[in-house]
Amino acid sequence: MTDERLNLGVARLLGLLSDRLESFLEGDDTALETLGESIEQADFTAEEVQAAILVLGSLARTASPAAPAVLRAPGEQAHRILSAEERESLSTEAWGYLIDLRRRGSLSAEDFERTLDLLSGCGVRPVSVDLARDVATRVALKVDDPGEGLEARHGEFDLAH
């Protein structure tokens, strides 16, 4: 059997396995029970099945857990990148102001994200430094509703998510 044909057979078999596992996760209880029949009906050769087993085994042996650095939260001095929606909603000055608050420790990572959510969803474009200051202050002080009392000056606040 040529390498190309073997590779195609292995790819088809791995695709079948993938489809069946996905079906099983979606609630099809018989997806794995009928896998053997599907392999037989697809006329996979013993060589293709053995090669697929080797591929899966190789992946299992070489897969290493994520590096510890990836599992940890970024450092205190790390800054995140704005999403396209956030770039459109915040003025450069407002973004700089929020970054400075985060850098100085005035806003925790959670408060920083909450402030961004509120500012992104408030409907004001672009968000001014004054509005960013008002919302960040209310979030940092744990005011129950950071948008309460700001509607008349800045519009309605809703979480973007």
CSV table of N, CA and C in Angstrom, one decimal:
chain,number,residue,atom,x,y,z
A,1,MET,N,0.8,-1.2,0.0
A,1,MET,CA,0.0,0.0,0.0
A,1,MET,C,0.9,1.2,0.0
A,2,THR,N,0.6,2.2,-0.8
A,2,THR,CA,1.4,3.4,-0.9
A,2,THR,C,1.2,4.3,0.4
A,3,ASP,N,2.2,5.1,0.6
A,3,ASP,CA,2.1,6.0,1.8
A,3,ASP,C,0.9,6.9,1.7
A,4,GLU,N,0.7,7.4,0.5
A,4,GLU,CA,-0.4,8.4,0.3
A,4,GLU,C,-1.8,7.8,0.6
A,5,ARG,N,-1.9,6.6,0.1
A,5,ARG,CA,-3.2,5.9,0.3
A,5,ARG,C,-3.4,5.5,1.8
A,6,LEU,N,-2.3,5.1,2.4
A,6,LEU,CA,-2.3,4.7,3.9
A,6,LEU,C,-2.7,6.0,4.7
A,7,ASN,N,-2.0,7.1,4.3
A,7,ASN,CA,-2.3,8.3,5.1
A,7,ASN,C,-3.8,8.8,4.9
A,8,LEU,N,-4.3,8.6,3.7
A,8,LEU,CA,-5.8,8.9,3.5
A,8,LEU,C,-6.7,8.0,4.3
A,9,GLY,N,-6.3,6.7,4.4
A,9,GLY,CA,-7.1,5.8,5.2
A,9,GLY,C,-7.0,6.1,6.7
A,10,VAL,N,-5.9,6.4,7.1
A,10,VAL,CA,-5.7,6.8,8.5
A,10,VAL,C,-6.5,8.1,8.8
A,11,ALA,N,-6.4,9.0,7.9
A,11,ALA,CA,-7.1,10.3,8.1
A,11,ALA,C,-8.6,10.1,8.2
A,12,ARG,N,-9.1,9.2,7.3
A,12,ARG,CA,-10.6,8.9,7.3
A,12,ARG,C,-11.0,8.2,8.6
A,13,LEU,N,-10.1,7.2,9.1
A,13,LEU,CA,-10.4,6.5,10.3
A,13,LEU,C,-10.4,7.5,11.5
A,14,LEU,N,-9.4,8.3,11.6
A,14,LEU,CA,-9.4,9.3,12.7
A,14,LEU,C,-10.6,10.3,12.6
A,15,GLY,N,-11.0,10.6,11.4
A,15,GLY,CA,-12.2,11.4,11.3
A,15,GLY,C,-13.4,10.7,11.8
A,16,LEU,N,-13.5,9.4,11.5
A,16,LEU,CA,-14.6,8.6,12.0
A,16,LEU,C,-14.6,8.6,13.5
A,17,LEU,N,-13.5,8.4,14.1
A,17,LEU,CA,-13.3,8.3,15.5
A,17,LEU,C,-13.7,9.7,16.1
A,18,SER,N,-13.3,10.7,15.5
A,18,SER,CA,-13.6,12.1,16.0
A,18,SER,C,-15.1,12.3,15.9
A,19,ASP,N,-15.7,12.0,14.8
A,19,ASP,CA,-17.2,12.2,14.7
A,19,ASP,C,-17.9,11.4,15.7
A,20,ARG,N,-17.5,10.1,16.0
A,20,ARG,CA,-18.2,9.3,16.9
A,20,ARG,C,-18.1,9.8,18.4
A,21,LEU,N,-16.9,10.3,18.7
A,21,LEU,CA,-16.6,10.9,20.0
A,21,LEU,C,-17.5,12.1,20.2
A,22,GLU,N,-17.5,12.9,19.2
A,22,GLU,CA,-18.3,14.2,19.2
A,22,GLU,C,-19.8,13.8,19.4
A,23,SER,N,-20.3,12.8,18.7
A,23,SER,CA,-21.7,12.4,18.8
A,23,SER,C,-22.0,11.9,20.2
A,24,PHE,N,-21.0,11.2,20.7
A,24,PHE,CA,-21.2,10.7,22.1
A,24,PHE,C,-21.3,11.8,23.1
A,25,LEU,N,-20.5,12.8,22.9
A,25,LEU,CA,-20.5,14.0,23.8
A,25,LEU,C,-21.8,14.8,23.7
A,26,GLU,N,-22.4,14.7,22.5
A,26,GLU,CA,-23.6,15.4,22.3
A,26,GLU,C,-24.8,14.6,22.8
A,27,GLY,N,-24.6,13.4,23.3
A,27,GLY,CA,-25.7,12.7,23.9
A,27,GLY,C,-26.1,11.4,23.2
A,28,ASP,N,-25.4,11.1,22.1
A,28,ASP,CA,-25.8,9.8,21.4
A,28,ASP,C,-25.1,8.7,22.1
A,29,ASP,N,-25.9,7.9,22.9
A,29,ASP,CA,-25.3,6.8,23.7
A,29,ASP,C,-24.8,5.7,22.8
A,30,THR,N,-25.3,5.5,21.6
A,30,THR,CA,-24.9,4.4,20.8
A,30,THR,C,-23.7,4.7,19.9
A,31,ALA,N,-23.2,5.9,19.9
A,31,ALA,CA,-22.2,6.3,19.0
A,31,ALA,C,-20.9,5.5,19.1
A,32,LEU,N,-20.5,5.1,20.3
A,32,LEU,CA,-19.4,4.3,20.5
A,32,LEU,C,-19.7,2.8,20.4
A,33,GLU,N,-20.9,2.4,20.7
A,33,GLU,CA,-21.3,1.0,20.6
A,33,GLU,C,-21.3,0.5,19.1
A,34,THR,N,-21.6,1.4,18.2
A,34,THR,CA,-21.6,1.0,16.8
A,34,THR,C,-20.3,1.4,16.0
A,35,LEU,N,-19.3,1.8,16.8
A,35,LEU,CA,-18.1,2.2,16.1
A,35,LEU,C,-17.4,1.0,15.4
A,36,GLY,N,-17.4,-0.1,16.0
A,36,GLY,CA,-16.8,-1.3,15.3
A,36,GLY,C,-17.5,-1.6,14.0
A,37,GLU,N,-18.8,-1.6,14.0
A,37,GLU,CA,-19.5,-1.9,12.8
A,37,GLU,C,-19.2,-0.8,11.7
A,38,SER,N,-19.1,0.4,12.1
A,38,SER,CA,-18.8,1.5,11.1
A,38,SER,C,-17.4,1.3,10.6
A,39,ILE,N,-16.4,0.8,11.4
A,39,ILE,CA,-15.1,0.6,10.9
A,39,ILE,C,-15.1,-0.6,9.9
A,40,GLU,N,-15.8,-1.6,10.2
A,40,GLU,CA,-15.9,-2.7,9.3
A,40,GLU,C,-16.6,-2.3,8.0
A,41,GLN,N,-17.7,-1.6,8.0
A,41,GLN,CA,-18.4,-1.2,6.8
A,41,GLN,C,-17.6,-0.2,6.0
A,42,ALA,N,-16.7,0.5,6.5
A,42,ALA,CA,-15.9,1.5,5.8
A,42,ALA,C,-14.7,0.8,5.1
A,43,ASP,N,-14.5,-0.5,5.3
A,43,ASP,CA,-13.5,-1.3,4.7
A,43,ASP,C,-12.1,-0.8,5.0
A,44,PHE,N,-11.8,-0.4,6.2
A,44,PHE,CA,-10.4,0.0,6.6
A,44,PHE,C,-9.6,-1.3,6.6
A,45,THR,N,-8.4,-1.2,6.1
A,45,THR,CA,-7.4,-2.3,6.2
A,45,THR,C,-6.8,-2.4,7.6
A,46,ALA,N,-6.3,-3.6,7.9
A,46,ALA,CA,-5.6,-3.8,9.1
A,46,ALA,C,-4.5,-2.9,9.3
A,47,GLU,N,-3.8,-2.6,8.2
A,47,GLU,CA,-2.6,-1.7,8.2
A,47,GLU,C,-3.1,-0.2,8.6
A,48,GLU,N,-4.2,0.2,8.0
A,48,GLU,CA,-4.8,1.5,8.3
A,48,GLU,C,-5.2,1.6,9.8
A,49,VAL,N,-5.8,0.6,10.3
A,49,VAL,CA,-6.2,0.6,11.7
A,49,VAL,C,-5.0,0.6,12.6
A,50,GLN,N,-4.0,-0.2,12.3
A,50,GLN,CA,-2.8,-0.2,13.1
A,50,GLN,C,-2.1,1.1,13.0
A,51,ALA,N,-2.0,1.7,11.9
A,51,ALA,CA,-1.4,3.1,11.8
A,51,ALA,C,-2.1,4.1,12.6
A,52,ALA,N,-3.5,4.1,12.6
A,52,ALA,CA,-4.3,5.0,13.4
A,52,ALA,C,-4.0,4.8,14.9
A,53,ILE,N,-3.9,3.5,15.3
A,53,ILE,CA,-3.6,3.2,16.7
A,53,ILE,C,-2.2,3.8,17.0
A,54,LEU,N,-1.2,3.7,16.2
A,54,LEU,CA,0.1,4.2,16.4
A,54,LEU,C,0.1,5.8,16.5
A,55,VAL,N,-0.7,6.4,15.7
A,55,VAL,CA,-0.9,7.8,15.7
A,55,VAL,C,-1.4,8.3,17.0
A,56,LEU,N,-2.5,7.6,17.4
A,56,LEU,CA,-3.2,8.0,18.7
A,56,LEU,C,-2.2,7.8,19.9
A,57,GLY,N,-1.6,6.6,19.9
A,57,GLY,CA,-0.6,6.3,20.9
A,57,GLY,C,0.5,7.3,21.0
A,58,SER,N,1.0,7.7,19.8
A,58,SER,CA,2.1,8.7,19.8
A,58,SER,C,1.6,10.0,20.3
A,59,LEU,N,0.4,10.4,20.0
A,59,LEU,CA,-0.1,11.7,20.5
A,59,LEU,C,-0.2,11.6,22.0
A,60,ALA,N,-0.7,10.5,22.5
A,60,ALA,CA,-0.9,10.3,24.0
A,60,ALA,C,0.5,10.4,24.7
A,61,ARG,N,1.5,9.8,24.1
A,61,ARG,CA,2.8,9.8,24.8
A,61,ARG,C,3.5,11.1,24.7
A,62,THR,N,3.3,11.9,23.6
A,62,THR,CA,4.0,13.1,23.5
A,62,THR,C,3.3,14.3,24.1
A,63,ALA,N,2.0,14.1,24.3
A,63,ALA,CA,1.2,15.2,24.9
A,63,ALA,C,1.7,15.5,26.3
A,64,SER,N,2.1,16.7,26.6
A,64,SER,CA,2.5,17.0,27.9
A,64,SER,C,1.6,18.0,28.5
A,65,PRO,N,1.4,18.1,29.8
A,65,PRO,CA,0.5,19.1,30.4
A,65,PRO,C,1.0,20.5,30.0
A,66,ALA,N,0.1,21.4,30.0
A,66,ALA,CA,0.5,22.8,29.7
A,66,ALA,C,1.6,23.2,30.7
A,67,ALA,N,2.4,24.1,30.1
A,67,ALA,CA,3.5,24.6,30.9
A,67,ALA,C,2.9,25.4,32.1
A,68,PRO,N,3.6,25.3,33.3
A,68,PRO,CA,3.1,26.0,34.4
A,68,PRO,C,2.8,27.5,34.2
A,69,ALA,N,3.7,28.1,33.4
A,69,ALA,CA,3.5,29.5,33.1
A,69,ALA,C,2.2,29.8,32.4
A,70,VAL,N,1.7,28.9,31.6
A,70,VAL,CA,0.5,29.1,30.8
A,70,VAL,C,-0.7,28.9,31.8
A,71,LEU,N,-0.6,28.1,32.8
A,71,LEU,CA,-1.7,27.9,33.7
A,71,LEU,C,-1.9,29.0,34.7
A,72,ARG,N,-0.8,29.8,35.0
A,72,ARG,CA,-0.9,30.9,35.9
A,72,ARG,C,-1.5,32.1,35.3
A,73,ALA,N,-2.1,32.9,36.1
A,73,ALA,CA,-2.5,34.2,35.6
A,73,ALA,C,-1.3,35.1,35.3
A,74,PRO,N,-1.5,36.0,34.4
A,74,PRO,CA,-0.4,36.8,34.0
A,74,PRO,C,0.1,37.6,35.2
A,75,GLY,N,1.3,38.1,35.2
A,75,GLY,CA,1.9,38.9,36.3
A,75,GLY,C,1.2,40.2,36.5
A,76,GLU,N,1.4,40.7,37.7
A,76,GLU,CA,0.7,42.0,38.0
A,76,GLU,C,1.0,43.1,37.0
A,77,GLN,N,2.2,43.1,36.4
A,77,GLN,CA,2.5,44.2,35.5
A,77,GLN,C,2.1,43.9,34.1
A,78,ALA,N,1.5,42.8,33.8
A,78,ALA,CA,1.1,42.4,32.5
A,78,ALA,C,-0.1,43.2,32.1
A,79,HIS,N,-0.2,43.7,30.8
A,79,HIS,CA,-1.3,44.4,30.3
A,79,HIS,C,-2.0,43.6,29.2
A,80,ARG,N,-3.3,43.6,29.2
A,80,ARG,CA,-4.0,42.9,28.1
A,80,ARG,C,-4.2,43.8,26.9
A,81,ILE,N,-4.5,43.1,25.8
A,81,ILE,CA,-4.8,43.8,24.6
A,81,ILE,C,-6.3,44.1,24.5
A,82,LEU,N,-6.7,45.2,24.0
A,82,LEU,CA,-8.1,45.5,23.8
A,82,LEU,C,-8.6,44.7,22.7
A,83,SER,N,-9.9,44.3,22.8
A,83,SER,CA,-10.6,43.7,21.7
A,83,SER,C,-11.0,44.8,20.7
A,84,ALA,N,-11.4,44.4,19.5
A,84,ALA,CA,-11.9,45.4,18.5
A,84,ALA,C,-13.0,46.3,19.1
A,85,GLU,N,-13.9,45.7,19.8
A,85,GLU,CA,-15.1,46.4,20.4
A,85,GLU,C,-14.6,47.4,21.4
A,86,GLU,N,-13.6,47.0,22.2
A,86,GLU,CA,-13.1,47.9,23.3
A,86,GLU,C,-12.3,49.0,22.6
A,87,ARG,N,-11.6,48.7,21.6
A,87,ARG,CA,-10.8,49.8,20.9
A,87,ARG,C,-11.7,50.9,20.3
A,88,GLU,N,-12.9,50.4,19.8
A,88,GLU,CA,-13.8,51.4,19.3
A,88,GLU,C,-14.5,52.2,20.3
A,89,SER,N,-14.7,51.6,21.5
A,89,SER,CA,-15.5,52.3,22.6
A,89,SER,C,-14.6,53.2,23.5
A,90,LEU,N,-13.4,52.9,23.7
A,90,LEU,CA,-12.6,53.7,24.6
A,90,LEU,C,-11.7,54.7,23.9
A,91,SER,N,-11.6,55.9,24.4
A,91,SER,CA,-10.6,56.8,23.9
A,91,SER,C,-9.2,56.4,24.3
A,92,THR,N,-8.2,56.8,23.6
A,92,THR,CA,-6.8,56.5,24.0
A,92,THR,C,-6.5,56.9,25.4
A,93,GLU,N,-7.0,58.1,25.8
A,93,GLU,CA,-6.8,58.7,27.1
A,93,GLU,C,-7.4,57.8,28.2
A,94,ALA,N,-8.7,57.4,27.9
A,94,ALA,CA,-9.4,56.6,28.9
A,94,ALA,C,-8.7,55.2,29.1
A,95,TRP,N,-8.2,54.6,28.0
A,95,TRP,CA,-7.5,53.4,28.1
A,95,TRP,C,-6.2,53.6,28.9
A,96,GLY,N,-5.5,54.7,28.6
A,96,GLY,CA,-4.3,55.0,29.4
A,96,GLY,C,-4.5,55.2,30.9
A,97,TYR,N,-5.6,55.8,31.2
A,97,TYR,CA,-6.0,56.1,32.5
A,97,TYR,C,-6.3,54.7,33.3
A,98,LEU,N,-7.0,53.9,32.6
A,98,LEU,CA,-7.4,52.6,33.2
A,98,LEU,C,-6.1,51.7,33.4
A,99,ILE,N,-5.2,51.7,32.4
A,99,ILE,CA,-3.9,51.0,32.5
A,99,ILE,C,-3.1,51.5,33.7
A,100,ASP,N,-3.1,52.8,33.9
A,100,ASP,CA,-2.4,53.4,35.0
A,100,ASP,C,-3.0,53.0,36.4
A,101,LEU,N,-4.3,53.0,36.4
A,101,LEU,CA,-5.0,52.5,37.7
A,101,LEU,C,-4.6,51.1,38.0
A,102,ARG,N,-4.6,50.3,36.9
A,102,ARG,CA,-4.2,48.8,37.1
A,102,ARG,C,-2.8,48.7,37.5
A,103,ARG,N,-1.9,49.5,36.9
A,103,ARG,CA,-0.5,49.4,37.2
A,103,ARG,C,-0.2,49.8,38.6
A,104,ARG,N,-0.9,50.8,39.1
A,104,ARG,CA,-0.7,51.3,40.5
A,104,ARG,C,-1.4,50.4,41.5
A,105,GLY,N,-2.2,49.5,41.1
A,105,GLY,CA,-2.9,48.6,42.0
A,105,GLY,C,-4.2,49.2,42.5
A,106,SER,N,-4.6,50.2,41.9
A,106,SER,CA,-5.9,50.8,42.4
A,106,SER,C,-7.1,50.0,41.9
A,107,LEU,N,-6.9,49.3,40.8
A,107,LEU,CA,-7.9,48.3,40.3
A,107,LEU,C,-7.3,46.9,40.3
A,108,SER,N,-8.1,46.0,40.9
A,108,SER,CA,-7.6,44.6,40.7
A,108,SER,C,-7.9,44.1,39.3
A,109,ALA,N,-7.4,43.0,39.0
A,109,ALA,CA,-7.7,42.4,37.6
A,109,ALA,C,-9.2,42.3,37.4
A,110,GLU,N,-9.9,41.8,38.4
A,110,GLU,CA,-11.4,41.6,38.2
A,110,GLU,C,-12.1,43.0,38.1
A,111,ASP,N,-11.7,43.9,38.9
A,111,ASP,CA,-12.3,45.3,38.8
A,111,ASP,C,-12.0,45.9,37.5
A,112,PHE,N,-10.8,45.7,37.0
A,112,PHE,CA,-10.4,46.2,35.7
A,112,PHE,C,-11.3,45.7,34.6
A,113,GLU,N,-11.5,44.4,34.6
A,113,GLU,CA,-12.4,43.8,33.6
A,113,GLU,C,-13.8,44.2,33.7
A,114,ARG,N,-14.3,44.3,35.0
A,114,ARG,CA,-15.6,44.8,35.2
A,114,ARG,C,-15.8,46.2,34.7
A,115,THR,N,-14.8,47.1,34.9
A,115,THR,CA,-14.9,48.4,34.4
A,115,THR,C,-14.9,48.5,32.9
A,116,LEU,N,-14.1,47.6,32.3
A,116,LEU,CA,-14.1,47.6,30.8
A,116,LEU,C,-15.4,47.1,30.3
A,117,ASP,N,-16.0,46.1,30.9
A,117,ASP,CA,-17.3,45.6,30.5
A,117,ASP,C,-18.4,46.7,30.6
A,118,LEU,N,-18.4,47.4,31.7
A,118,LEU,CA,-19.4,48.5,31.9
A,118,LEU,C,-19.2,49.6,30.8
A,119,LEU,N,-17.9,50.0,30.6
A,119,LEU,CA,-17.6,51.0,29.7
A,119,LEU,C,-17.9,50.6,28.2
A,120,SER,N,-17.6,49.4,27.9
A,120,SER,CA,-17.9,48.9,26.6
A,120,SER,C,-19.4,48.8,26.3
A,121,GLY,N,-20.2,48.6,27.3
A,121,GLY,CA,-21.6,48.4,27.1
A,121,GLY,C,-22.5,49.6,27.4
A,122,CYS,N,-21.8,50.7,27.7
A,122,CYS,CA,-22.6,51.9,28.1
A,122,CYS,C,-23.2,52.7,27.0
A,123,GLY,N,-22.7,52.5,25.7
A,123,GLY,CA,-23.3,53.2,24.6
A,123,GLY,C,-22.6,54.5,24.3
A,124,VAL,N,-21.7,55.0,25.1
A,124,VAL,CA,-21.0,56.2,24.8
A,124,VAL,C,-19.8,55.9,24.0
A,125,ARG,N,-19.6,56.6,22.9
A,125,ARG,CA,-18.4,56.4,22.0
A,125,ARG,C,-17.8,57.7,21.6
A,126,PRO,N,-16.6,57.9,21.8
A,126,PRO,CA,-15.7,57.2,22.6
A,126,PRO,C,-15.8,57.5,24.1
A,127,VAL,N,-15.5,56.6,24.9
A,127,VAL,CA,-15.6,56.8,26.4
A,127,VAL,C,-14.5,57.8,26.8
A,128,SER,N,-14.9,58.8,27.5
A,128,SER,CA,-13.9,59.9,27.9
A,128,SER,C,-13.2,59.5,29.2
A,129,VAL,N,-12.2,60.2,29.5
A,129,VAL,CA,-11.4,59.9,30.8
A,129,VAL,C,-12.4,60.1,32.0
A,130,ASP,N,-13.2,61.2,31.9
A,130,ASP,CA,-14.1,61.5,33.0
A,130,ASP,C,-15.1,60.3,33.3
A,131,LEU,N,-15.6,59.7,32.2
A,131,LEU,CA,-16.5,58.6,32.4
A,131,LEU,C,-15.8,57.4,32.9
A,132,ALA,N,-14.6,57.2,32.4
A,132,ALA,CA,-13.7,56.0,32.8
A,132,ALA,C,-13.4,56.2,34.3
A,133,ARG,N,-13.1,57.4,34.7
A,133,ARG,CA,-12.8,57.7,36.1
A,133,ARG,C,-14.0,57.4,37.0
A,134,ASP,N,-15.2,57.9,36.6
A,134,ASP,CA,-16.4,57.7,37.4
A,134,ASP,C,-16.7,56.2,37.6
A,135,VAL,N,-16.7,55.4,36.5
A,135,VAL,CA,-17.0,54.0,36.5
A,135,VAL,C,-16.0,53.2,37.3
A,136,ALA,N,-14.7,53.5,37.1
A,136,ALA,CA,-13.6,52.8,37.8
A,136,ALA,C,-13.7,53.1,39.3
A,137,THR,N,-14.0,54.3,39.6
A,137,THR,CA,-14.1,54.6,41.1
A,137,THR,C,-15.3,53.8,41.7
A,138,ARG,N,-16.4,53.8,41.0
A,138,ARG,CA,-17.6,53.1,41.6
A,138,ARG,C,-17.3,51.6,41.6
A,139,VAL,N,-16.6,51.0,40.6
A,139,VAL,CA,-16.2,49.6,40.7
A,139,VAL,C,-15.3,49.3,41.8
A,140,ALA,N,-14.2,50.2,41.9
A,140,ALA,CA,-13.2,50.0,43.0
A,140,ALA,C,-13.8,50.1,44.4
A,141,LEU,N,-14.8,51.0,44.5
A,141,LEU,CA,-15.4,51.2,45.8
A,141,LEU,C,-16.5,50.2,46.1
A,142,LYS,N,-16.7,49.3,45.1
A,142,LYS,CA,-17.7,48.2,45.2
A,142,LYS,C,-19.1,48.8,45.4
A,143,VAL,N,-19.4,49.8,44.7
A,143,VAL,CA,-20.8,50.4,44.7
A,143,VAL,C,-21.6,49.3,44.0
A,144,ASP,N,-22.8,48.9,44.5
A,144,ASP,CA,-23.6,47.8,44.0
A,144,ASP,C,-23.9,48.0,42.6
A,145,ASP,N,-24.3,49.1,42.1
A,145,ASP,CA,-24.6,49.4,40.7
A,145,ASP,C,-23.8,50.5,40.2
A,146,PRO,N,-22.6,50.3,39.5
A,146,PRO,CA,-21.8,51.3,39.1
A,146,PRO,C,-22.5,52.3,38.1
A,147,GLY,N,-23.5,51.9,37.5
A,147,GLY,CA,-24.2,52.7,36.5
A,147,GLY,C,-25.3,53.6,37.2
A,148,GLU,N,-25.6,53.3,38.5
A,148,GLU,CA,-26.7,54.0,39.1
A,148,GLU,C,-26.2,55.5,39.4
A,149,GLY,N,-27.1,56.4,39.0
A,149,GLY,CA,-26.7,57.8,39.1
A,149,GLY,C,-25.9,58.4,38.0
A,150,LEU,N,-25.4,57.6,37.1
A,150,LEU,CA,-24.6,58.1,36.0
A,150,LEU,C,-25.5,58.2,34.7
A,151,GLU,N,-26.7,57.7,34.8
A,151,GLU,CA,-27.5,57.6,33.5
A,151,GLU,C,-27.7,59.0,32.9
A,152,ALA,N,-28.0,60.0,33.8
A,152,ALA,CA,-28.3,61.3,33.3
A,152,ALA,C,-27.1,61.9,32.6
A,153,ARG,N,-25.9,61.6,33.1
A,153,ARG,CA,-24.7,62.2,32.5
A,153,ARG,C,-24.1,61.4,31.4
A,154,HIS,N,-24.2,60.0,31.5
A,154,HIS,CA,-23.4,59.2,30.6
A,154,HIS,C,-24.2,58.2,29.8
A,155,GLY,N,-25.4,58.0,30.0
A,155,GLY,CA,-26.2,57.0,29.3
A,155,GLY,C,-26.4,55.8,30.2
A,156,GLU,N,-27.1,54.8,29.7
A,156,GLU,CA,-27.4,53.6,30.5
A,156,GLU,C,-26.2,52.6,30.5
A,157,PHE,N,-26.0,52.0,31.6
A,157,PHE,CA,-24.9,51.0,31.7
A,157,PHE,C,-25.5,49.6,31.8
A,158,ASP,N,-25.0,48.7,30.9
A,158,ASP,CA,-25.3,47.3,30.9
A,158,ASP,C,-24.0,46.6,30.7
A,159,LEU,N,-23.9,45.4,31.3
A,159,LEU,CA,-22.7,44.6,31.0
A,159,LEU,C,-22.7,44.2,29.6
A,160,ALA,N,-21.5,44.2,29.0
A,160,ALA,CA,-21.4,43.9,27.5
A,160,ALA,C,-21.6,42.4,27.3
A,161,HIS,N,-21.4,41.5,28.3
A,161,HIS,CA,-21.5,40.1,28.1
A,161,HIS,C,-22.8,39.6,28.6
